[in-house]
Coordinates of N, CA, C and O in Angstrom, one line a residue:
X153 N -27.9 -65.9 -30.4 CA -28.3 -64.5 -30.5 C -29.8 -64.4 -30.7 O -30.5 -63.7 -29.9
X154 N -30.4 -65.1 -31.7 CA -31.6 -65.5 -32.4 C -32.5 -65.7 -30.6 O -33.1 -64.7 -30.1
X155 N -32.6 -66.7 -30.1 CA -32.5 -67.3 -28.6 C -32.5 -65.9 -27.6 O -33.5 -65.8 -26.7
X156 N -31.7 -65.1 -27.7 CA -31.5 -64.4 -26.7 C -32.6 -63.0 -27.3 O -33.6 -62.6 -26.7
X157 N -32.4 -62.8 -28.1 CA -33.6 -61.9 -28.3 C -35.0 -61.9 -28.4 O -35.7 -61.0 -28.2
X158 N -35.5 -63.5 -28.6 CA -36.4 -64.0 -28.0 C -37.1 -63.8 -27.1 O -38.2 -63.5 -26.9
X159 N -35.8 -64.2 -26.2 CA -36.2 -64.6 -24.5 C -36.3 -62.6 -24.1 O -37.2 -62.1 -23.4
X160 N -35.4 -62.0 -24.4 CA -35.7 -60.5 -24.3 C -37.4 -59.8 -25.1 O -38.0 -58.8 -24.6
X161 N -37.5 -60.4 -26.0 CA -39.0 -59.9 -26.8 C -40.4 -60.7 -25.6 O -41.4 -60.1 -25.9
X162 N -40.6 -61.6 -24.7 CA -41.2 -62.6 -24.3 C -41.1 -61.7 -22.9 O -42.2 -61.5 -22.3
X163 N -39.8 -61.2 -22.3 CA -39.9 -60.8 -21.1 C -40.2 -59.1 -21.0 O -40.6 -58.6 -19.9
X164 N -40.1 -58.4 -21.9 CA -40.5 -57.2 -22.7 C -42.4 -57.3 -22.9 O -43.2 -56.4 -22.5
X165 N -42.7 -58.3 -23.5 CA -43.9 -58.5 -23.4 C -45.0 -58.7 -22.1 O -46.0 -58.0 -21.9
X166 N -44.5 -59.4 -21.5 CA -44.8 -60.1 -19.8 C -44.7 -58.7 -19.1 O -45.6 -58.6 -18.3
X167 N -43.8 -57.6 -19.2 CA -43.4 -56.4 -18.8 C -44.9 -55.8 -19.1 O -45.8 -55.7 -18.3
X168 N -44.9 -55.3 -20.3 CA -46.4 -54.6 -20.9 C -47.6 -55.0 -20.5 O -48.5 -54.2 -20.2
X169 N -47.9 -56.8 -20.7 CA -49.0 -57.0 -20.1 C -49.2 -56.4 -18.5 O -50.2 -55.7 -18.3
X170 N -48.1 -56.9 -17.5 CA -48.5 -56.6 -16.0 C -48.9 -55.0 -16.1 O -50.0 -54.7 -15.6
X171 N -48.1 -54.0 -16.7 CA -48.6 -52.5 -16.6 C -50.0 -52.5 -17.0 O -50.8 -51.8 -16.3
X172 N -50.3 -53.0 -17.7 CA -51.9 -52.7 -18.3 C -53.0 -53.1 -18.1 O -54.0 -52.5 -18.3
X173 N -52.9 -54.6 -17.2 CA -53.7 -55.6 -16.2 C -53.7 -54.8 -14.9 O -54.5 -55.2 -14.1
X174 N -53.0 -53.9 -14.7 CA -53.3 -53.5 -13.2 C -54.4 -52.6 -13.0 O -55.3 -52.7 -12.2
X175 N -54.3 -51.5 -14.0 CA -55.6 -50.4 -13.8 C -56.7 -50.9 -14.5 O -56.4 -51.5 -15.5
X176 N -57.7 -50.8 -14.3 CA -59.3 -50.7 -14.5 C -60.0 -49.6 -14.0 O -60.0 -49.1 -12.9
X177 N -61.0 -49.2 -15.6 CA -62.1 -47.8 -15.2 C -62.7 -48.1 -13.7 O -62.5 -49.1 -12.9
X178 N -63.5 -46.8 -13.8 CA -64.3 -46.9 -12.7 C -65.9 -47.7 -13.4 O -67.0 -48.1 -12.9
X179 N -65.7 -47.8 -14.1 CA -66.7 -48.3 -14.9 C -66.9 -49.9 -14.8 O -67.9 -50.6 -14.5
X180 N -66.0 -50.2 -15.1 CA -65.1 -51.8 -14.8 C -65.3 -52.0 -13.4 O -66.1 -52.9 -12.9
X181 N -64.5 -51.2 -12.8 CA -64.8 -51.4 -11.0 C -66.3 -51.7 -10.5 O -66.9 -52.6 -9.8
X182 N -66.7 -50.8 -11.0 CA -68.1 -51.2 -10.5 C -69.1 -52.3 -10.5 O -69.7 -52.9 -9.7
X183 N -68.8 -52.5 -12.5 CA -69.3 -53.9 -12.5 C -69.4 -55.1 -12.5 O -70.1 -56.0 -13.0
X184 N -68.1 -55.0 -11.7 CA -68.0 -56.3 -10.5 C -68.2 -56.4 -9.4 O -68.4 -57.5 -8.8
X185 N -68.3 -55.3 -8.9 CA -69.2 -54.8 -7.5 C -70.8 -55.6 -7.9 O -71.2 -56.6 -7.4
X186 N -71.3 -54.9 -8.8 CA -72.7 -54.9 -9.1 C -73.1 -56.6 -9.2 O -74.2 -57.0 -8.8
X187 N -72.4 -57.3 -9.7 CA -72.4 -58.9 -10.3 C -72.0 -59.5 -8.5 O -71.9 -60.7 -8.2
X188 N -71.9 -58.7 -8.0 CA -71.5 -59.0 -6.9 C -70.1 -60.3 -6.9 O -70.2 -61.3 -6.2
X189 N -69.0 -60.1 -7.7 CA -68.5 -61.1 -7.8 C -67.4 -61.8 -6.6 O -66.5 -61.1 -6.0
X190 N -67.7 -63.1 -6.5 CA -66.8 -63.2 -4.7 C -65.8 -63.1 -4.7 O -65.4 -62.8 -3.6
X191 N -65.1 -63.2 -5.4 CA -63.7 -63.0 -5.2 C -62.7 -61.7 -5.4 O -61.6 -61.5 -5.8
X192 N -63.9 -60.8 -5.0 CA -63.4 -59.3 -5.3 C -63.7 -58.0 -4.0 O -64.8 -57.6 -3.7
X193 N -62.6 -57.7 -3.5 CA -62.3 -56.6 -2.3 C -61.9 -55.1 -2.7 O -60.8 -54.8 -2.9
X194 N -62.9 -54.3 -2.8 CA -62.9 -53.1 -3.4 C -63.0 -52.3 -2.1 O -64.0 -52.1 -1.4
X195 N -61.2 -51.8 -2.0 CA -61.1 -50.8 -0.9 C -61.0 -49.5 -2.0 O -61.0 -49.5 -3.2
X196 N -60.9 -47.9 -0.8 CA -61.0 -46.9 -1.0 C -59.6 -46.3 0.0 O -59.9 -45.8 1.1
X197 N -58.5 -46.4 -0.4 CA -57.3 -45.8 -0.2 C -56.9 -45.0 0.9 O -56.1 -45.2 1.8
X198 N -58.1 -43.6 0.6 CA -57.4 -42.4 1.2 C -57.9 -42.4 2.3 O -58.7 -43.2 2.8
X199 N -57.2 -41.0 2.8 CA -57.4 -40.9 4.3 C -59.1 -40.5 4.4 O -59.8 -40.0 3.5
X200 N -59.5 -40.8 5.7 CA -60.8 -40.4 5.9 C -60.9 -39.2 5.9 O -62.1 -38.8 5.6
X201 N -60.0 -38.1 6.2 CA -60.3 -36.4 6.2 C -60.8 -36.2 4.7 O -61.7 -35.5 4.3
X202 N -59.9 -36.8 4.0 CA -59.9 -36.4 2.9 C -61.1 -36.9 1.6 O -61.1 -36.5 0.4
X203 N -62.3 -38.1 2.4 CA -63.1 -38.8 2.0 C -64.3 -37.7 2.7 O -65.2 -37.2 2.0
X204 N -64.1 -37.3 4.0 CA -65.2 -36.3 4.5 C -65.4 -35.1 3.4 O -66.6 -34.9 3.0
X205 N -64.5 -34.4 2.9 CA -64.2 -32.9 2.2 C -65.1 -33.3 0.5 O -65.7 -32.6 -0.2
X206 N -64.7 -34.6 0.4 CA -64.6 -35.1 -1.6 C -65.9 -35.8 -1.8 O -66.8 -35.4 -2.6
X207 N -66.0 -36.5 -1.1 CA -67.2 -37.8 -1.0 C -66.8 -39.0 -0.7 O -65.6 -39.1 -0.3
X208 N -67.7 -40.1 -0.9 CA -67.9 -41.2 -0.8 C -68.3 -42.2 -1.5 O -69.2 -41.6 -2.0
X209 N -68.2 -43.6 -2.1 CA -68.9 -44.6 -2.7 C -69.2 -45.6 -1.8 O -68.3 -46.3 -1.2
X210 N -70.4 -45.7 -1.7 CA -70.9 -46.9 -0.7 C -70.6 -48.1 -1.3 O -70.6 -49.2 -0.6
X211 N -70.5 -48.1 -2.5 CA -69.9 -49.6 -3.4 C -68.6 -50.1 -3.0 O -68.3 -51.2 -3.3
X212 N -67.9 -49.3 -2.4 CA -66.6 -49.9 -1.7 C -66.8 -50.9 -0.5 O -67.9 -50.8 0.0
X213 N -66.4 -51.5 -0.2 CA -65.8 -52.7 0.8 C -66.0 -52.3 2.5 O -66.7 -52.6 3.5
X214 N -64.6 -51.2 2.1 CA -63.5 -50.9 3.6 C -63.3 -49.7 2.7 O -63.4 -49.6 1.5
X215 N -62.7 -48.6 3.8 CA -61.4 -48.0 3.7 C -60.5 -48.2 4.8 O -60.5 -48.1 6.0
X216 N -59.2 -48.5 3.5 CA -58.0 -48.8 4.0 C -57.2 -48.0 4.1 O -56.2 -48.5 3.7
X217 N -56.9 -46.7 4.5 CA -56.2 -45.7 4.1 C -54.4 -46.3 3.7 O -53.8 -47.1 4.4
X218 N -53.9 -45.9 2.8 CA -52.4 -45.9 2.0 C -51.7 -45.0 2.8 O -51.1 -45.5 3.7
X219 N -51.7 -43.5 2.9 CA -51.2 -42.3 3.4 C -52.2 -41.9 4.3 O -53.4 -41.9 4.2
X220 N -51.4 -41.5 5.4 CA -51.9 -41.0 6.2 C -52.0 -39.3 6.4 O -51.1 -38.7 5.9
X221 N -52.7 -38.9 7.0 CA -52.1 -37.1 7.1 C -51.7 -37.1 8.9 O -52.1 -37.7 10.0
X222 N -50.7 -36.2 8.6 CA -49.9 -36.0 9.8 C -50.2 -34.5 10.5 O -49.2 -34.0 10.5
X223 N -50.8 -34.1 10.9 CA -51.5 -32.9 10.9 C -50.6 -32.4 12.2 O -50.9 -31.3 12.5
X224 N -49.5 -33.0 13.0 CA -48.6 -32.5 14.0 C -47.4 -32.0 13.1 O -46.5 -31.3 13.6
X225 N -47.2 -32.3 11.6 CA -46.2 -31.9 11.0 C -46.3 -31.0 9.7 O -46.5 -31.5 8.6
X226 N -46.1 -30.0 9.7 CA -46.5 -29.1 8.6 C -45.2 -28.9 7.5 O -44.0 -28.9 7.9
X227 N -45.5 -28.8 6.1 CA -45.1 -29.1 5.6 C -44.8 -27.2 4.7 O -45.1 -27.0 3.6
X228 N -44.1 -26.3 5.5 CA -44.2 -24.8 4.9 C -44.2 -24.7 3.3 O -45.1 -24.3 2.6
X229 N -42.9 -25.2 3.0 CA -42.9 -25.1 1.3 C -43.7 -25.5 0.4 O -44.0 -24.8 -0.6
X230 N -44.4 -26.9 0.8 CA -45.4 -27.0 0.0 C -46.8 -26.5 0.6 O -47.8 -26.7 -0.1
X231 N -46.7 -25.9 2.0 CA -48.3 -25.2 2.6 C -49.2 -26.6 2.7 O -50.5 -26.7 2.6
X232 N -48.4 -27.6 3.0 CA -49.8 -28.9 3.4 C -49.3 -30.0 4.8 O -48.1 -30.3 5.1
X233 N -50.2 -30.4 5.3 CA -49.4 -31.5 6.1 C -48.7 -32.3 5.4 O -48.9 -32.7 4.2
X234 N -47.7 -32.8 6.3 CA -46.7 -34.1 5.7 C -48.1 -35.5 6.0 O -49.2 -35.7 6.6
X235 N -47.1 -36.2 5.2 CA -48.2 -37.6 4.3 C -47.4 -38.5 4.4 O -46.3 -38.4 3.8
X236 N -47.7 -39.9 5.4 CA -46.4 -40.7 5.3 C -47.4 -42.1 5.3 O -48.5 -42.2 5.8
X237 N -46.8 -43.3 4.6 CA -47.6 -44.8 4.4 C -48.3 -45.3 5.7 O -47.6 -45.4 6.7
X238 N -49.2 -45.5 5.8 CA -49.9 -46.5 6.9 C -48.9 -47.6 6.9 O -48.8 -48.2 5.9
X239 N -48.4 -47.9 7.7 CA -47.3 -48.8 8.0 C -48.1 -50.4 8.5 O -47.4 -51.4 8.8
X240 N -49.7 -50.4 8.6 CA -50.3 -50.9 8.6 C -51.2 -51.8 7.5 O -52.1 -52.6 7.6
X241 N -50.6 -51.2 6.3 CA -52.1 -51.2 5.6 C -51.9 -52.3 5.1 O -52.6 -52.9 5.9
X242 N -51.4 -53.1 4.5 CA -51.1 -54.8 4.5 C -51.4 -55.5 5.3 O -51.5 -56.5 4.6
X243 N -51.7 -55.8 6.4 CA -52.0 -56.0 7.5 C -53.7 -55.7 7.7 O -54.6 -56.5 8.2
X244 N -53.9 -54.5 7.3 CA -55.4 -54.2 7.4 C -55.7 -54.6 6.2 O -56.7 -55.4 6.2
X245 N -55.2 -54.5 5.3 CA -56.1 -55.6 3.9 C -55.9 -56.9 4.0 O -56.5 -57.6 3.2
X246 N -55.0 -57.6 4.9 CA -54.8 -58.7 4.8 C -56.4 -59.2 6.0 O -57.0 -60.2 5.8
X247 N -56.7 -58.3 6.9 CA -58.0 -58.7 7.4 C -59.2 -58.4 6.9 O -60.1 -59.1 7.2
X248 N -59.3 -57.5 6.1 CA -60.5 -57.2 5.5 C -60.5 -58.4 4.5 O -61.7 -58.8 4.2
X249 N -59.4 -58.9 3.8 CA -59.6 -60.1 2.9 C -60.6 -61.5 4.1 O -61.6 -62.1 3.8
X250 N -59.8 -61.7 5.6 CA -60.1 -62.8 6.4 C -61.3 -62.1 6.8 O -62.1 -63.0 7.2
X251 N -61.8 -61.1 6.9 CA -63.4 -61.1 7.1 C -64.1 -61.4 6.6 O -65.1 -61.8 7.1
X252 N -63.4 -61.5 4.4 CA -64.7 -61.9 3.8 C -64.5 -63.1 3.2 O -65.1 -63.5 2.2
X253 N -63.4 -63.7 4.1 CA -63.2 -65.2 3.6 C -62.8 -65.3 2.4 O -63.3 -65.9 1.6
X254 N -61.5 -64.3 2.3 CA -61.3 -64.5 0.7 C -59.8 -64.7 1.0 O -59.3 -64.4 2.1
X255 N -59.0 -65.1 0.1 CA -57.4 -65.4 -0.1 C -56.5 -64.4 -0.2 O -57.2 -63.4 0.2
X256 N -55.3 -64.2 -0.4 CA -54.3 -63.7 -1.3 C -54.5 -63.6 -2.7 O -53.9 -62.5 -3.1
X257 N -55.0 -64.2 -3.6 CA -55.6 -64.4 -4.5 C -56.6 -63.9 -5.4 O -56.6 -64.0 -6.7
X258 N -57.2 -63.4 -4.6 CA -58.5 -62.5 -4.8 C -58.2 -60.8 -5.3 O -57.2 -60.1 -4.9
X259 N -58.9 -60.5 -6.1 CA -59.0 -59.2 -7.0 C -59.4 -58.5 -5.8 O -60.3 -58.7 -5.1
X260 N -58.1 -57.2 -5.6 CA -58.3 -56.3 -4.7 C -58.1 -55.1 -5.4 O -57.0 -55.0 -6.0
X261 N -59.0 -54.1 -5.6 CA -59.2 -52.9 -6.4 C -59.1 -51.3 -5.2 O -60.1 -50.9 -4.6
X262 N -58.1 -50.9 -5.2 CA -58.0 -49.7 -4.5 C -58.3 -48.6 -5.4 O -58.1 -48.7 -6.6
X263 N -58.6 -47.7 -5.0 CA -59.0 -46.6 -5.3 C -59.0 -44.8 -4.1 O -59.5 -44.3 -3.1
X264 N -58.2 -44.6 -5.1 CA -58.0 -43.0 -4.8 C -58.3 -42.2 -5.2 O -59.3 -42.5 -5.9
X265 N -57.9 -40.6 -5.2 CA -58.7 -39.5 -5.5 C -58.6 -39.3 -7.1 O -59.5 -39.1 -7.8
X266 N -57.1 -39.5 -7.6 CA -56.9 -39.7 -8.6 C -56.4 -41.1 -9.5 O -56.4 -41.3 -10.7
X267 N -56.0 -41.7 -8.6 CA -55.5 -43.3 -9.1 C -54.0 -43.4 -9.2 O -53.3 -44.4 -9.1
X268 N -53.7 -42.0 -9.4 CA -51.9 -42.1 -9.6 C -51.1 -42.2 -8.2 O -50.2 -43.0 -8.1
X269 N -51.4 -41.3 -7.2 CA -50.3 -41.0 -6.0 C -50.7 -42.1 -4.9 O -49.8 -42.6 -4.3
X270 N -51.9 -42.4 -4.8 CA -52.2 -43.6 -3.7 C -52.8 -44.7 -4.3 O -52.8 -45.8 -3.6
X271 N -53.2 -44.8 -5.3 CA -54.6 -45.6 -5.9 C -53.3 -47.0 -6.7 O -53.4 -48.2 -6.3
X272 N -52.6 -46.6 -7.5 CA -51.7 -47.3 -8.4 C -50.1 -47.6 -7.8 O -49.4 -48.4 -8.4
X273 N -49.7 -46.9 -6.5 CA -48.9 -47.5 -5.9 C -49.6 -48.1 -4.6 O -48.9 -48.9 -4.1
X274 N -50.9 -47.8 -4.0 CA -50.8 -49.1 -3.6 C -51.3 -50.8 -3.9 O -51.5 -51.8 -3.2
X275 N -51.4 -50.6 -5.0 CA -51.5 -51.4 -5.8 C -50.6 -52.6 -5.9 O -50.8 -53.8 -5.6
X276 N -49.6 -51.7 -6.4 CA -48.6 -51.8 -6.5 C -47.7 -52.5 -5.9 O -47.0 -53.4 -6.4
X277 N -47.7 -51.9 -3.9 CA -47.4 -52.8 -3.1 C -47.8 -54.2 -2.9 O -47.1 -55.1 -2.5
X278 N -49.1 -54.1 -3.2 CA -49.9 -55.4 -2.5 C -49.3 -56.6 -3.2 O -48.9 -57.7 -2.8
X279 N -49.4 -55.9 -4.8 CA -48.5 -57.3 -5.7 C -47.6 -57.4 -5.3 O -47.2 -58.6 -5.4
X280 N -46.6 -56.7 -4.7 CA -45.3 -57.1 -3.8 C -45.5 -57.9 -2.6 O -44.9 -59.0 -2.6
X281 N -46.0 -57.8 -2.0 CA -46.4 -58.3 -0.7 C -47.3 -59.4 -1.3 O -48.2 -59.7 -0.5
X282 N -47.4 -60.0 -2.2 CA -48.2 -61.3 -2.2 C -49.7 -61.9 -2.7 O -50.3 -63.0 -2.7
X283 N -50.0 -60.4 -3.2 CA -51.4 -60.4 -3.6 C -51.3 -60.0 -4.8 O -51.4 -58.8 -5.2
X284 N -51.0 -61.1 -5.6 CA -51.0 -61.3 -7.3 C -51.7 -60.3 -7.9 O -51.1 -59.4 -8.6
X285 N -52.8 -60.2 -7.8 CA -54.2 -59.8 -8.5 C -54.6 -58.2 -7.9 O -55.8 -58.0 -8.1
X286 N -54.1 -57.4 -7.3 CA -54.1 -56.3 -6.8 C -54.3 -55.6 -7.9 O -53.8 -56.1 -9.0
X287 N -55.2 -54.1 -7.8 CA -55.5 -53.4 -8.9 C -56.1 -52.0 -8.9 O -56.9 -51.8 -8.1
X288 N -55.8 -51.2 -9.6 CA -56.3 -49.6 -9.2 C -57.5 -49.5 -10.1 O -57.6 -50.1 -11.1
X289 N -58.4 -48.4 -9.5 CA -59.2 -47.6 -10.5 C -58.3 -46.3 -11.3 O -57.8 -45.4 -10.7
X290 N -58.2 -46.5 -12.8 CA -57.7 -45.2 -12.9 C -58.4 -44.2 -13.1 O -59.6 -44.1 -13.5
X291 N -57.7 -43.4 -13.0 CA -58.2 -41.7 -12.5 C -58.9 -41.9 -11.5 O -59.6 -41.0 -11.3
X292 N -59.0 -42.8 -10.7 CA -59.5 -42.8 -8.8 C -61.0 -42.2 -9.0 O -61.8 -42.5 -9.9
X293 N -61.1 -41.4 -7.8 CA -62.5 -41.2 -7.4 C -62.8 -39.8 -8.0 O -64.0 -39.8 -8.5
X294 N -62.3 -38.9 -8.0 CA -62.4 -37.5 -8.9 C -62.3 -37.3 -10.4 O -63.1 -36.7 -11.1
X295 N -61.2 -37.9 -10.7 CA -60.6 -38.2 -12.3 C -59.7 -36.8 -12.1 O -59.3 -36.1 -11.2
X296 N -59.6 -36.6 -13.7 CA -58.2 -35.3 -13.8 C -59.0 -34.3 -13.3 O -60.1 -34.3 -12.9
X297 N -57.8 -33.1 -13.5 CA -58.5 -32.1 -13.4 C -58.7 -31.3 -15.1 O -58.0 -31.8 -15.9
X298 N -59.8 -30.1 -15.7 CA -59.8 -29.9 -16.8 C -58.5 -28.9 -16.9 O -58.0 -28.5 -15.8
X299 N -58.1 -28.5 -17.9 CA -56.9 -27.5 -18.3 C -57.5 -26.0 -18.5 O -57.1 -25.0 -18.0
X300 N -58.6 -26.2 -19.5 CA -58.6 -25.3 -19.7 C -60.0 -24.3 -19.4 O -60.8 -25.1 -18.7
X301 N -60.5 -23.3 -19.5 CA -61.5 -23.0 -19.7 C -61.8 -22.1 -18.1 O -61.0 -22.1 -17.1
X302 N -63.2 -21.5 -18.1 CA -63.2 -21.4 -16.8 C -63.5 -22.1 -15.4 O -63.8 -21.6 -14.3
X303 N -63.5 -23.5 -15.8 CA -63.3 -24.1 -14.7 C -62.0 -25.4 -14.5 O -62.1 -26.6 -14.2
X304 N -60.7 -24.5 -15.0 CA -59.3 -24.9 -14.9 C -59.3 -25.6 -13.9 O -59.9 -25.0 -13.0
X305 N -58.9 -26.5 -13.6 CA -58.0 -27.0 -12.5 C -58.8 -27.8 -11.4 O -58.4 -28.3 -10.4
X306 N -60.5 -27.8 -12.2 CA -61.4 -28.2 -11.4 C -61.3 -29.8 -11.9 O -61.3 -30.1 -13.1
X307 N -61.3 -30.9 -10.8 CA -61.6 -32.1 -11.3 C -62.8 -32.8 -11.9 O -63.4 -33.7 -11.3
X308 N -63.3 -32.4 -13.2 CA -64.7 -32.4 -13.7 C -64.5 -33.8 -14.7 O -65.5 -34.3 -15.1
X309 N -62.9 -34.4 -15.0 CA -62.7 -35.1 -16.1 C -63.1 -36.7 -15.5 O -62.8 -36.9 -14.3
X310 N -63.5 -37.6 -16.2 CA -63.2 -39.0 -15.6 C -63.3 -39.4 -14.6 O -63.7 -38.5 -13.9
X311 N -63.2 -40.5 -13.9 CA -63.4 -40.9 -12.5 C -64.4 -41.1 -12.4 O -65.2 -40.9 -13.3
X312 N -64.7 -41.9 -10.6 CA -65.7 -42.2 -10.6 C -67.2 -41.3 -10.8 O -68.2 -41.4 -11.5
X313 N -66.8 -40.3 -9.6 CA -67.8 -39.1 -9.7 C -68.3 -38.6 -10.8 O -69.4 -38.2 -10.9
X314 N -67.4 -38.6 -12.1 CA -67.6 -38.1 -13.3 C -68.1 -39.0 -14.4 O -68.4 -38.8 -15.6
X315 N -68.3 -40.0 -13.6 CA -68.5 -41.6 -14.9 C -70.0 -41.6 -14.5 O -70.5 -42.4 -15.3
X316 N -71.0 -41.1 -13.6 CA -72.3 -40.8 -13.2 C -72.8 -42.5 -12.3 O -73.9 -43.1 -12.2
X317 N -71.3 -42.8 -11.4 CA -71.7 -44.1 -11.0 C -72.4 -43.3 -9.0 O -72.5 -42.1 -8.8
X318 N -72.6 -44.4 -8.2 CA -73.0 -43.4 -7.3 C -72.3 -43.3 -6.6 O -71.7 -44.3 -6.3
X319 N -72.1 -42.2 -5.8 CA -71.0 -41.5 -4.8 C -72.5 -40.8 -3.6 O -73.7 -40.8 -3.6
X320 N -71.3 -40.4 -2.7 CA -72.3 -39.7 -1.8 C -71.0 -38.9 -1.3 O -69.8 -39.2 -1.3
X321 N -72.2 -37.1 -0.7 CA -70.8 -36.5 0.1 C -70.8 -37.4 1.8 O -69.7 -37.4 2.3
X322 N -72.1 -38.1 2.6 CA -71.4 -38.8 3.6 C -70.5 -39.9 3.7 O -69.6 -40.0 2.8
X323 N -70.7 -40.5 4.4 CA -69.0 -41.4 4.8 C -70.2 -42.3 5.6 O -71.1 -41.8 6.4
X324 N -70.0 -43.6 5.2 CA -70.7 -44.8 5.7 C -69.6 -45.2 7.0 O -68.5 -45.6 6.7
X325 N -70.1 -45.1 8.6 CA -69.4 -45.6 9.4 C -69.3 -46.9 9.5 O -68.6 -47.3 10.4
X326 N -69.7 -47.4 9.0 CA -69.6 -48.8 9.4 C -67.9 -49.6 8.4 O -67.1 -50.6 8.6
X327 N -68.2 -48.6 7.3 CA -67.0 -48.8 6.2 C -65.7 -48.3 6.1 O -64.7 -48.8 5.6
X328 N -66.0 -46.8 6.9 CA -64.5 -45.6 7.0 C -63.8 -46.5 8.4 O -64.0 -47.3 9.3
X329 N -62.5 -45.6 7.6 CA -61.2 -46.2 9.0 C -61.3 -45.3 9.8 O -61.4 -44.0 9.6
X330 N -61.4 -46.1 11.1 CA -61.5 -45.3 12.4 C -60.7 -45.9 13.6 O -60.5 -47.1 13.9
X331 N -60.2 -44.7 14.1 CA -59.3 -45.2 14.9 C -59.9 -45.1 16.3 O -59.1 -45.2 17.3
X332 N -61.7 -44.7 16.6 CA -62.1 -45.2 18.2 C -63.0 -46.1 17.9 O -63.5 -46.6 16.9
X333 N -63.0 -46.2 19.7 CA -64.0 -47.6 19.2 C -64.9 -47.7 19.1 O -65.7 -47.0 19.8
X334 N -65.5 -48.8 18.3 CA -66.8 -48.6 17.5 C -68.1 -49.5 18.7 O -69.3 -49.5 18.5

C-alpha cells in the first residue's frame, strides 16, 4: 500500500510539474529571443486577420496560424465566423523548425491573443505530436481583459503589449502566413 501511494504521489507530482513547465511570461519569451538562443522557435498562433486588427511582434519567428477563420460560414448565435484547426499546422511547424535547422527537440513558444484558446492548446498539441519542449506565452499577446472600471472589458492587463516589450500595429511580410505567392 505504502509502494502504491508512492508511485501515486511521484506520478501526481510529474502531473504538476508538466502543467507549470509549459506556460512562460511574455517577459520570459522574450528573453530568449533577445540572447538569441538557438534552440528556440517563437511562432505567433493566430490567424493573420486577426494580427492585422491587434498588432504585431517582430520578435516572433513565423506565424503559424492554430485556427483558422472561415469567413464562408457564419456562426448567428454567437454573431462571429466559425474557427476550425489548421489541419496543417504540424506540418508547418515542422518546416519552420527545418528552415532553421532545428529538431523536434527544440523550445517552440506559441503565442496568442490571450494564451488560453490558441496559445496553450496548441501547445499542447505539439507535445502530442512529438515536440517535447512545446510552450505558450501566458496571457498571449493582449493579456486579460480589466473587470472593472471605465475601461471594462478592455484588454489593458498583462501580455505582451502590456509588459512594454515591442509590438507594432504592421504585419512583417516576410513573417505572416500567406496563402499567395510570395
Amino acid at each position: 500500500m505504502k509502494k502504491l501511494l508512492i508511485a501515486a504521489a511521484i506520478g501526481f507530482a510529474s502531473l504538476t510539474a508538466h502543467a507549470t513547465d509549459i506556460g512562460l511570461s511574455a517577459a520570459e519569451a522574450y528573453a530568449k529571443i533577445q540572447k538569441a538562443e538557438p534552440n528556440v522557435l517563437f511562432i505567433d498562433v493566430r490567424d493573420p486577420i486577426e494580427i492585422m486588427f491587434v498588432g504585431f511582434s517582430d520578435a516572433v519567428h513565423a506565424n503559424v496560424p492554430f485556427m483558422l477563420v472561415d469567413r464562408a460560414q457564419w456562426n448567428a448565435e454567437k454573431g462571429v465566423f466559425r474557427l476550425y484547426r489548421n489541419p496543417d499546422f504540424v506540418n508547418q511547424v515542422k518546416l519552420e523548425l527545418a528552415r532553421r535547422g532545428l529538431s523536434a527537440d527544440a523550445e517552440i513558444i506559441t503565442m496568442c491573443r490571450s494564451g488560453s484558446e490558441r496559445g496553450e492548446p496548441s501547445a499542447a498539441l505539439l507535445r502530442e505530436s512529438g515536440f517535447p519542449n512545446a510552450r505558450y506565452v501566458i496571457n498571449g499577446f493582449q493579456g486579460d481583459a480589466i473587470k472593472d472600471g471605465p475601461q471594462a472589458g478592455f484588454r489593458l492587463k498583462n501580455g505582451w503589449q502590456n509588459s512594454g516589450l515591442p509590438w507594432s500595429s504592421r504585419m512583417n511580410a516576410d513573417k505572416i502566413h500567406r496563402v499567395d505567392p510570395r
